[in-house]
Amino acid sequence: MAEKREMLYEGKAKKVFVTSEPELIWIEFKDDATAFDGVKKERIDEKGALNNSISTLLFEMLEREGVETQMVRKLSGTEMLAKKLEIIPVEVIVRNFATGSLSKRLGIEEGKELSPTVLEFCLKDDELHDPMLNRYHIFAMDFAAPEELAEMEKQALRINGILAPYLLEKGITLVDFKLEFGRYRDRIILGDEITPDTCRFWNTGTMFTIFLRIS
Ligand SMILES: Nc1ncnc2c1ncn2[C@@H]1O[C@H](COP(=O)(O)OP(=O)(O)O)[C@@H](O)[C@H]1O
Ligand SMILES: [Mg+2]
């Protein structure tokens, strides 16, 4: 039984603690909501608990479909026990429909369906506002090895292939989302969270609606 020890780091959405088990971390989902890379900040009651529940539900669903995730188990309303990953500083963005920065950058009408699904990579760095990377940047800076990036791409598309139809069945269109992967033993596995903070949906108002619809 892993015991909670000192805090390893605190991010915008979660606090991460080491545990008595070197390979496991204790994650606490916070009620803080941030925008503009953490510049704007507010508290939303129950957000931590909802995000923990949503992530748990989706990670468990992915595991049932054969995708390995960080998830070990839910510990409490706002806490999760997870595998401790060496996070790769490359965020993988999966886009099924054009919106936001993609529409703006390329002049594509908002809402256009993207086929094939578009993958983008961004450097995980708030101070630099998560700049976009291509594979040359990733390999030249040694952010990830070619085999690792290939594995991340394969898993990201697989995850999209599971999540998008699952959510659509509940009346939720998965427009785009962000994934973080990390190294664990000799494998690359999915970490962080899958929540309304990291996904853009249509047909949905609040986090609570999403939780009620998918739970
Ligand atoms: N399984 C994991 N093992 C180690 N670190 C993780 C894991 N999952 C997420 N993290 C890291 O925990 C930190 C806190 O998460 P979060 O609050 O979302 O941070 P951020 O403000 O960078 O978005 C992030 O740096 C994230 O990459
Ligand atoms: Mg985060």
XYZ file of N, CA and C and ligand atoms in Angstrom:
673
model
N 0.847 -1.212 0.000
C 0.000 0.000 0.000
C 0.876 1.253 0.000
N 0.813 2.023 -1.068
C 1.657 3.226 -1.201
C 1.192 4.301 -0.219
N 2.159 4.926 0.448
C 1.835 6.034 1.353
C 2.280 7.351 0.743
N 1.467 8.394 0.963
C 1.781 9.726 0.422
C 2.968 10.334 1.155
N 3.936 10.855 0.394
C 5.110 11.525 0.982
C 5.178 12.971 0.490
N 6.380 13.532 0.372
C 6.480 14.976 0.087
C 6.053 15.351 -1.337
N 5.701 16.648 -1.490
C 5.263 17.114 -2.803
C 6.445 17.182 -3.760
N 6.230 16.645 -4.954
C 7.259 16.627 -5.985
C 7.161 17.906 -6.811
N 5.967 18.224 -7.291
C 5.721 19.505 -7.942
C 4.249 19.869 -7.933
N 4.015 21.170 -8.078
C 2.649 21.656 -8.173
C 2.493 22.354 -9.505
N 1.511 21.915 -10.293
C 1.248 22.546 -11.583
C -0.002 23.399 -11.487
N -0.570 23.734 -12.634
C -1.759 24.587 -12.657
C -2.998 23.808 -12.213
N -3.024 22.511 -12.528
C -4.241 21.730 -12.297
C -4.091 20.658 -11.222
N -2.836 20.287 -10.928
C -2.623 19.152 -10.034
C -1.407 19.370 -9.138
N -1.457 18.701 -7.978
C -0.261 18.593 -7.141
C 0.192 17.142 -7.243
N 1.497 16.944 -7.343
C 2.037 15.592 -7.478
C 2.943 15.302 -6.282
N 2.692 14.176 -5.615
C 3.474 13.790 -4.436
C 4.200 12.478 -4.705
N 5.404 12.335 -4.154
C 6.061 11.033 -4.211
C 5.358 10.135 -3.196
N 5.599 8.843 -3.308
C 5.001 7.902 -2.361
C 6.093 6.977 -1.833
N 5.704 6.108 -0.939
C 6.640 5.123 -0.393
C 7.074 4.133 -1.479
N 6.345 4.094 -2.590
C 6.716 3.241 -3.725
C 7.406 4.113 -4.774
N 8.696 3.863 -5.051
C 9.426 4.747 -5.973
C 8.803 4.852 -7.360
N 8.055 3.866 -7.769
C 7.494 3.903 -9.130
C 6.095 4.507 -9.191
N 5.579 4.954 -8.035
C 4.210 5.483 -8.024
C 4.160 6.918 -7.507
N 3.205 7.693 -8.033
C 2.964 9.048 -7.520
C 1.511 9.180 -7.072
N 1.314 10.179 -6.225
C 0.001 10.479 -5.662
C -0.414 11.807 -6.272
N -1.476 11.815 -7.064
C -1.884 13.046 -7.758
C -3.122 13.623 -7.091
N -3.078 14.927 -6.836
C -4.250 15.599 -6.277
C -4.752 16.617 -7.299
N -5.988 16.471 -7.729
C -6.577 17.403 -8.698
C -7.087 18.635 -7.950
N -6.668 19.819 -8.402
C -7.009 21.069 -7.718
C -8.295 21.689 -8.282
N -8.860 22.611 -7.506
C -10.049 23.340 -7.977
C -9.677 24.577 -8.791
N -8.362 24.809 -8.987
C -7.939 25.997 -9.745
C -8.235 25.817 -11.228
N -8.753 26.867 -11.829
C -8.935 26.883 -13.284
C -8.056 27.996 -13.821
N -7.269 27.700 -14.848
C -6.383 28.731 -15.390
C -6.618 28.896 -16.881
N -6.221 30.049 -17.383
C -6.268 30.298 -18.830
C -5.044 31.122 -19.197
N -4.726 31.202 -20.478
C -3.571 31.952 -20.974
C -2.297 31.514 -20.264
N -2.004 30.208 -20.320
C -0.788 29.640 -19.738
C -0.617 30.001 -18.261
N -1.724 30.058 -17.549
C -1.644 30.248 -16.109
C -1.709 31.702 -15.667
N -1.812 32.635 -16.612
C -1.848 34.059 -16.257
C -3.168 34.406 -15.567
N -4.267 33.859 -16.086
C -5.580 34.105 -15.486
C -5.947 32.885 -14.632
N -6.430 33.130 -13.427
C -6.638 32.033 -12.499
C -7.897 32.244 -11.673
N -8.705 31.208 -11.534
C -9.892 31.278 -10.687
C -10.148 29.913 -10.063
N -11.022 29.898 -9.059
C -11.346 28.598 -8.464
C -12.756 28.181 -8.878
N -12.910 26.922 -9.199
C -14.236 26.399 -9.505
C -14.479 25.235 -8.540
N -15.479 25.384 -7.693
C -15.781 24.336 -6.712
C -16.039 23.014 -7.422
N -15.481 21.950 -6.872
C -15.719 20.601 -7.390
C -14.988 20.302 -8.689
N -14.248 21.256 -9.224
C -13.559 20.977 -10.487
C -12.556 19.833 -10.319
N -11.800 19.855 -9.227
C -10.806 18.812 -8.986
C -11.441 17.434 -8.948
N -12.546 17.336 -8.237
C -13.229 16.043 -8.105
C -13.798 15.598 -9.453
N -14.378 16.534 -10.189
C -14.933 16.170 -11.502
C -13.826 15.732 -12.456
N -12.728 16.476 -12.475
C -11.639 16.102 -13.382
C -11.021 14.765 -13.009
N -10.905 14.502 -11.718
C -10.381 13.207 -11.284
C -11.324 12.092 -11.739
N -12.622 12.302 -11.553
C -13.593 11.278 -11.954
C -13.594 11.059 -13.463
N -13.538 12.154 -14.203
C -13.564 12.042 -15.674
C -12.299 11.335 -16.171
N -11.148 11.737 -15.645
C -9.885 11.099 -16.049
C -9.878 9.621 -15.702
N -10.308 9.307 -14.484
C -10.341 7.915 -14.046
C -11.207 7.083 -14.979
N -12.394 7.610 -15.251
C -13.331 6.890 -16.112
C -12.743 6.658 -17.511
N -12.114 7.683 -18.066
C -11.574 7.551 -19.424
C -10.305 6.693 -19.450
N -9.447 6.827 -18.453
C -8.249 5.970 -18.394
C -8.668 4.503 -18.249
N -9.648 4.248 -17.400
C -10.082 2.853 -17.204
C -10.690 2.297 -18.485
N -11.412 3.162 -19.202
C -11.994 2.730 -20.472
C -10.884 2.414 -21.470
N -9.865 3.257 -21.541
C -8.746 3.005 -22.458
C -8.020 1.712 -22.082
N -7.833 1.490 -20.789
C -7.168 0.255 -20.335
C -7.950 -0.982 -20.786
N -9.287 -0.895 -20.670
C -10.117 -2.032 -21.116
C -9.948 -2.290 -22.603
N -9.616 -1.228 -23.347
C -9.411 -1.368 -24.792
C -7.951 -1.698 -25.129
N -7.138 -1.916 -24.090
C -5.759 -2.347 -24.325
C -4.729 -1.233 -24.433
N -5.098 0.007 -24.065
C -4.117 1.105 -24.059
C -3.601 1.259 -22.634
N -2.290 1.126 -22.452
C -1.748 1.290 -21.107
C -1.735 2.766 -20.735
N -2.173 3.088 -19.515
C -2.157 4.474 -19.021
C -1.429 4.504 -17.681
N -1.266 5.728 -17.149
C -0.611 5.895 -15.850
C -1.460 5.376 -14.694
N -2.757 5.203 -14.952
C -3.737 4.939 -13.890
C -3.420 3.680 -13.087
N -3.339 3.819 -11.788
C -3.281 2.637 -10.915
C -4.654 2.491 -10.273
N -5.068 3.494 -9.489
C -6.449 3.521 -9.004
C -6.818 4.890 -8.457
N -8.142 5.100 -8.352
C -8.644 6.318 -7.751
C -8.520 6.158 -6.246
N -8.012 7.192 -5.560
C -7.784 7.084 -4.121
C -8.895 7.735 -3.315
N -9.438 8.829 -3.858
C -10.497 9.577 -3.173
C -11.129 10.476 -4.218
N -12.058 11.306 -3.796
C -12.711 12.232 -4.720
C -11.734 12.973 -5.622
N -10.670 13.503 -5.017
C -9.765 14.358 -5.808
C -8.386 13.732 -6.032
N -8.184 12.478 -5.595
C -6.837 11.910 -5.665
C -6.760 10.621 -6.484
N -5.618 10.477 -7.165
C -5.381 9.304 -8.001
C -3.971 8.767 -7.748
N -3.839 7.453 -7.692
C -2.517 6.832 -7.613
C -2.119 6.482 -9.043
N -0.891 6.885 -9.421
C -0.494 6.707 -10.830
C 0.955 6.263 -10.937
N 1.285 5.699 -12.076
C 2.678 5.341 -12.340
C 3.477 6.627 -12.503
N 4.661 6.636 -11.933
C 5.524 7.817 -12.038
C 6.253 7.752 -13.379
N 5.949 8.705 -14.242
C 6.551 8.714 -15.573
C 7.630 9.782 -15.647
N 8.575 9.544 -16.540
C 9.501 10.620 -16.917
C 8.817 11.299 -18.101
N 8.127 12.401 -17.784
C 7.276 13.040 -18.797
C 8.120 13.568 -19.964
N 7.700 13.252 -21.166
C 8.352 13.762 -22.382
C 7.783 15.166 -22.628
N 8.652 16.183 -22.806
C 8.149 17.565 -22.830
C 7.479 17.968 -24.148
N 6.922 16.983 -24.833
C 6.246 17.239 -26.109
C 4.769 16.896 -25.951
N 3.915 17.913 -26.029
C 2.479 17.650 -25.962
C 1.996 17.221 -27.337
N 1.160 16.206 -27.360
C 0.593 15.752 -28.636
C -0.841 16.283 -28.715
N -1.111 17.083 -29.744
C -2.461 17.620 -29.953
C -3.115 16.804 -31.062
N -4.328 16.334 -30.792
C -5.078 15.551 -31.773
C -6.276 16.399 -32.197
N -6.406 16.636 -33.502
C -7.483 17.514 -33.981
C -8.387 16.780 -34.982
N -9.661 16.682 -34.637
C -10.644 16.084 -35.548
C -11.387 17.139 -36.365
N -11.464 18.349 -35.829
C -12.128 19.464 -36.510
C -11.246 20.698 -36.367
N -11.282 21.552 -37.386
C -10.497 22.783 -37.321
C -11.182 23.785 -36.401
N -10.423 24.356 -35.480
C -10.910 25.487 -34.690
C -9.683 26.217 -34.155
N -9.945 27.248 -33.374
C -8.897 27.928 -32.603
C -7.683 28.309 -33.417
N -6.502 27.981 -32.850
C -5.246 28.446 -33.453
C -5.031 27.853 -34.847
N -5.525 26.643 -35.072
C -5.330 26.015 -36.393
C -6.107 26.781 -37.463
N -7.368 27.105 -37.160
C -8.184 27.861 -38.116
C -7.541 29.208 -38.418
N -7.070 29.856 -37.344
C -6.478 31.181 -37.486
C -5.202 31.115 -38.324
N -4.338 30.183 -37.954
C -3.019 30.087 -38.596
C -3.128 29.771 -40.079
N -4.024 28.834 -40.399
C -4.094 28.353 -41.789
C -5.293 28.910 -42.552
N -6.076 29.750 -41.891
C -7.229 30.334 -42.570
C -8.278 29.300 -42.947
N -8.478 28.332 -42.093
C -9.466 27.277 -42.359
C -10.748 27.607 -41.601
N -11.898 27.412 -42.232
C -13.162 27.751 -41.573
C -13.311 26.928 -40.287
N -13.811 27.572 -39.228
C -14.048 26.905 -37.947
C -15.041 25.768 -38.150
N -14.733 24.613 -37.631
C -15.696 23.516 -37.686
C -15.500 22.574 -38.857
N -14.538 22.860 -39.723
C -14.292 21.953 -40.843
C -13.725 20.631 -40.316
N -14.320 19.536 -40.769
C -13.825 18.230 -40.334
C -12.469 17.955 -40.979
N -11.533 17.435 -40.192
C -10.189 17.175 -40.693
C -10.023 15.688 -40.975
N -9.716 15.372 -42.211
C -9.519 13.974 -42.568
C -8.322 13.876 -43.502
N -7.240 13.165 -43.105
C -7.121 12.441 -41.845
C -7.021 13.384 -40.633
N -7.234 12.803 -39.468
C -7.032 13.507 -38.197
C -5.642 14.151 -38.182
N -5.569 15.381 -37.668
C -4.295 16.103 -37.639
C -3.620 15.952 -36.274
N -2.340 15.597 -36.287
C -1.539 15.593 -35.055
C -0.589 16.779 -35.094
N -0.459 17.450 -33.954
C 0.524 18.527 -33.824
C 1.336 18.266 -32.563
N 2.555 18.814 -32.545
C 3.407 18.690 -31.361
C 3.734 20.076 -30.843
N 3.675 20.236 -29.514
C 4.046 21.502 -28.898
C 5.002 21.240 -27.753
N 5.918 22.176 -27.560
C 6.826 22.077 -26.426
C 6.061 22.422 -25.161
N 6.191 21.576 -24.138
C 5.508 21.826 -22.881
C 6.307 22.880 -22.115
N 5.980 24.148 -22.338
C 6.701 25.248 -21.695
C 5.824 26.504 -21.673
N 5.196 26.737 -20.510
C 4.276 27.867 -20.370
C 4.932 29.210 -20.689
N 6.200 29.385 -20.213
C 6.862 30.676 -20.419
C 7.012 30.999 -21.896
N 7.217 29.956 -22.695
C 7.354 30.152 -24.150
C 6.001 30.004 -24.849
N 4.931 29.841 -24.067
C 3.569 29.656 -24.591
C 3.459 28.418 -25.471
N 4.056 27.332 -25.031
C 3.944 26.037 -25.716
C 4.115 26.129 -27.237
N 5.271 26.557 -27.713
C 5.462 26.714 -29.163
C 5.351 25.394 -29.923
N 4.874 25.487 -31.154
C 4.722 24.287 -31.961
C 6.086 23.758 -32.411
N 6.183 22.438 -32.474
C 7.428 21.775 -32.868
C 7.147 20.863 -34.052
N 8.127 20.665 -34.909
C 8.018 19.567 -35.864
C 9.014 18.479 -35.476
N 9.036 17.380 -36.222
C 9.870 16.255 -35.787
C 11.360 16.613 -35.798
N 11.774 17.522 -36.704
C 13.190 17.908 -36.729
C 13.581 18.586 -35.412
N 12.725 19.501 -34.930
C 13.005 20.147 -33.644
C 13.094 19.095 -32.538
N 12.142 18.187 -32.556
C 12.069 17.192 -31.478
C 13.325 16.328 -31.431
N 13.815 15.931 -32.603
C 15.010 15.074 -32.635
C 16.286 15.897 -32.388
N 16.353 17.097 -32.958
C 17.556 17.919 -32.790
C 17.753 18.331 -31.332
N 16.652 18.598 -30.619
C 16.745 18.994 -29.202
C 16.697 17.771 -28.291
N 16.576 16.584 -28.891
C 16.532 15.370 -28.075
C 15.357 15.335 -27.116
N 14.235 15.944 -27.492
C 13.053 15.877 -26.624
C 12.512 14.452 -26.601
N 12.581 13.786 -27.734
C 12.173 12.371 -27.811
C 12.939 11.728 -28.953
N 13.144 10.414 -28.857
C 13.822 9.665 -29.919
C 12.793 9.326 -31.001
N 13.264 9.076 -32.225
C 12.327 8.762 -33.305
C 11.367 7.611 -32.973
N 11.873 6.544 -32.353
C 10.985 5.422 -32.004
C 9.953 5.856 -30.964
N 10.369 6.741 -30.061
C 9.437 7.207 -29.023
C 8.324 8.045 -29.641
N 8.711 8.946 -30.549
C 7.705 9.803 -31.173
C 6.741 8.956 -32.003
N 7.277 7.962 -32.687
C 6.421 7.077 -33.496
C 5.395 6.382 -32.602
N 5.849 5.954 -31.428
C 4.963 5.280 -30.482
C 3.894 6.261 -29.949
N 4.305 7.492 -29.677
C 3.355 8.500 -29.180
C 2.280 8.778 -30.239
N 2.709 8.878 -31.490
C 1.747 9.143 -32.580
C 0.769 7.982 -32.719
N 1.311 6.777 -32.670
C 0.470 5.587 -32.827
C -0.564 5.522 -31.700
N -0.093 5.764 -30.487
C -1.012 5.702 -29.341
C -2.044 6.836 -29.386
N -1.601 8.028 -29.791
C -2.527 9.173 -29.836
C -3.678 8.889 -30.802
N -3.360 8.331 -31.949
C -4.406 8.038 -32.938
C -5.313 6.910 -32.435
N -4.725 5.943 -31.789
C -5.490 4.836 -31.231
C -6.457 5.362 -30.153
N -5.954 6.237 -29.289
C -6.771 6.813 -28.219
C -7.924 7.608 -28.819
N -7.629 8.377 -29.868
C -8.678 9.141 -30.549
C -9.731 8.197 -31.134
N -9.259 7.095 -31.685
C -10.166 6.112 -32.293
C -11.078 5.447 -31.272
N -10.680 5.475 -30.015
C -11.514 4.909 -28.948
C -12.400 5.993 -28.329
N -11.771 7.132 -28.000
C -12.508 8.192 -27.293
C -13.581 8.862 -28.135
N -13.242 9.186 -29.400
C -14.182 9.973 -30.211
C -15.516 9.241 -30.389
N -15.517 7.963 -30.806
C -16.809 7.277 -30.951
C -17.527 7.071 -29.616
N -16.760 6.822 -28.562
C -17.361 6.622 -27.234
C -18.115 7.883 -26.803
N -17.480 9.046 -26.980
C -18.110 10.302 -26.571
C -19.266 10.665 -27.503
N -19.095 10.382 -28.790
C -20.139 10.729 -29.754
C -21.436 9.993 -29.433
N -21.287 8.746 -28.981
C -22.456 7.960 -28.581
C -23.231 8.641 -27.449
N -22.519 9.455 -26.657
C -23.144 10.191 -25.549
C -23.563 11.591 -25.990
N -23.440 11.887 -27.273
C -23.836 13.197 -27.773
C -22.761 14.254 -27.642
N -21.505 13.809 -27.430
C -20.410 14.770 -27.267
C -19.437 14.616 -28.438
N -19.203 15.701 -29.168
C -18.241 15.656 -30.274
C -16.864 16.041 -29.761
N -15.906 15.151 -29.959
C -14.535 15.418 -29.522
C -13.832 16.202 -30.629
N -13.678 17.497 -30.414
C -13.120 18.389 -31.438
C -11.595 18.265 -31.489
N -10.955 18.469 -30.343
C -9.503 18.273 -30.249
C -9.110 18.055 -28.793
N -7.919 17.524 -28.588
C -7.446 17.292 -27.220
C -5.931 17.194 -27.196
N -5.397 17.272 -25.971
C -3.948 17.282 -25.740
C -3.550 16.083 -24.881
N -2.494 15.410 -25.269
C -2.020 14.266 -24.477
C -0.567 14.486 -24.049
N -0.226 13.924 -22.893
C 1.173 13.892 -22.452
C 1.566 12.437 -22.249
N 2.731 12.094 -22.756
C 3.243 10.731 -22.592
C 4.518 10.772 -21.772
N 4.883 9.615 -21.218
C 6.129 9.562 -20.454
C 6.756 8.193 -20.540
N 8.010 8.155 -20.102
C 8.753 6.889 -20.102
C 8.495 6.178 -18.781
N 8.224 4.884 -18.878
C 8.022 4.061 -17.687
C 8.672 2.714 -17.974
N 9.703 2.362 -17.215
C 10.512 1.175 -17.522
C 10.936 1.262 -18.980
N 10.603 0.291 -19.817
C 11.054 0.387 -21.216
C 9.910 0.780 -22.143
N 8.850 1.392 -21.560
C 7.681 1.679 -22.380
C 7.348 3.176 -22.391
N 6.545 3.555 -23.383
C 6.003 4.916 -23.445
C 4.528 4.772 -23.111
N 4.082 5.458 -22.055
C 2.663 5.318 -21.724
C 2.002 6.677 -21.498
N 0.697 6.657 -21.587
C -0.110 7.869 -21.470
C -0.149 8.346 -20.018
N 0.118 9.630 -19.809
C 0.091 10.191 -18.460
C -0.865 11.363 -18.350
N -0.654 12.150 -17.324
C -1.356 13.407 -17.066
C -2.856 13.236 -16.861
N -3.683 13.772 -17.744
C -5.130 13.760 -17.515
C -5.854 13.839 -18.854
N -7.083 13.341 -18.876
C -7.980 13.603 -20.013
C -9.241 14.175 -19.400
N -9.410 15.480 -19.542
C -10.492 16.187 -18.851
C -10.974 17.338 -19.735
N -12.028 18.018 -19.305
C -12.458 19.202 -20.067
C -11.376 20.291 -20.114
N -10.346 20.195 -19.253
C -9.239 21.157 -19.334
C -8.325 20.858 -20.520
N -8.328 19.609 -20.970
C -7.379 19.219 -22.020
C -8.077 18.817 -23.320
N -9.406 18.899 -23.323
C -10.171 18.529 -24.522
C -11.106 19.671 -24.883
N -11.399 19.796 -26.178
C -12.434 20.731 -26.613
C -13.579 19.891 -27.178
N -14.791 20.172 -26.693
C -15.967 19.412 -27.124
C -16.967 20.332 -27.782
N -17.906 19.728 -28.502
C -19.087 20.471 -28.900
C -20.273 19.869 -28.170
N -21.394 20.562 -28.228
C -22.658 20.104 -27.660
C -22.594 20.015 -26.144
N -21.662 20.745 -25.545
C -21.577 20.632 -24.099
C -21.350 21.990 -23.485
N -21.949 22.216 -22.334
C -21.724 23.450 -21.631
C -20.642 23.266 -20.608
N -21.002 22.661 -19.514
C -20.088 22.621 -18.381
C -19.457 21.252 -18.200
N -18.445 21.230 -17.347
C -17.798 19.969 -16.994
C -18.794 18.992 -16.401
N -19.724 19.563 -15.647
C -20.689 18.727 -14.949
C -21.560 17.957 -15.951
N -21.947 18.660 -17.021
C -22.747 18.015 -18.063
C -21.976 16.834 -18.640
N -20.682 17.077 -18.896
C -19.876 16.014 -19.493
C -19.814 14.821 -18.562
N -19.606 15.115 -17.278
C -19.510 14.017 -16.324
C -20.813 13.224 -16.278
N -21.925 13.935 -16.229
C -23.215 13.237 -16.170
C -23.437 12.411 -17.428
N -22.991 12.939 -18.553
C -23.243 12.223 -19.805
C -22.353 11.011 -19.955
N -21.111 11.073 -19.486
C -20.230 9.926 -19.724
C -20.220 8.926 -18.583
N -20.661 9.324 -17.395
C -20.550 8.402 -16.265
C -21.669 7.379 -16.288
N 2.261 10.062 -14.355
C 3.005 11.142 -14.179
N 4.265 11.043 -13.696
C 5.028 12.162 -13.482
N 4.611 13.414 -13.724
C 3.361 13.577 -14.220
C 2.498 12.458 -14.479
N 1.325 12.926 -14.983
C 1.454 14.269 -15.050
N 2.651 14.678 -14.597
C 3.148 16.062 -14.486
O 2.607 16.653 -13.336
C 2.717 18.087 -13.444
C 1.505 18.725 -12.845
O 0.390 18.640 -13.675
P -0.396 19.955 -14.092
O -0.948 20.607 -12.877
O -1.363 19.570 -15.173
O 0.813 20.837 -14.669
P 0.843 22.002 -15.744
O 0.674 23.267 -14.978
O 2.210 21.852 -16.349
O -0.261 21.741 -16.743
C 2.957 18.350 -14.934
O 4.301 18.727 -15.104
C 2.705 16.995 -15.592
O 3.455 16.839 -16.767
Mg -1.614 20.286 -17.106
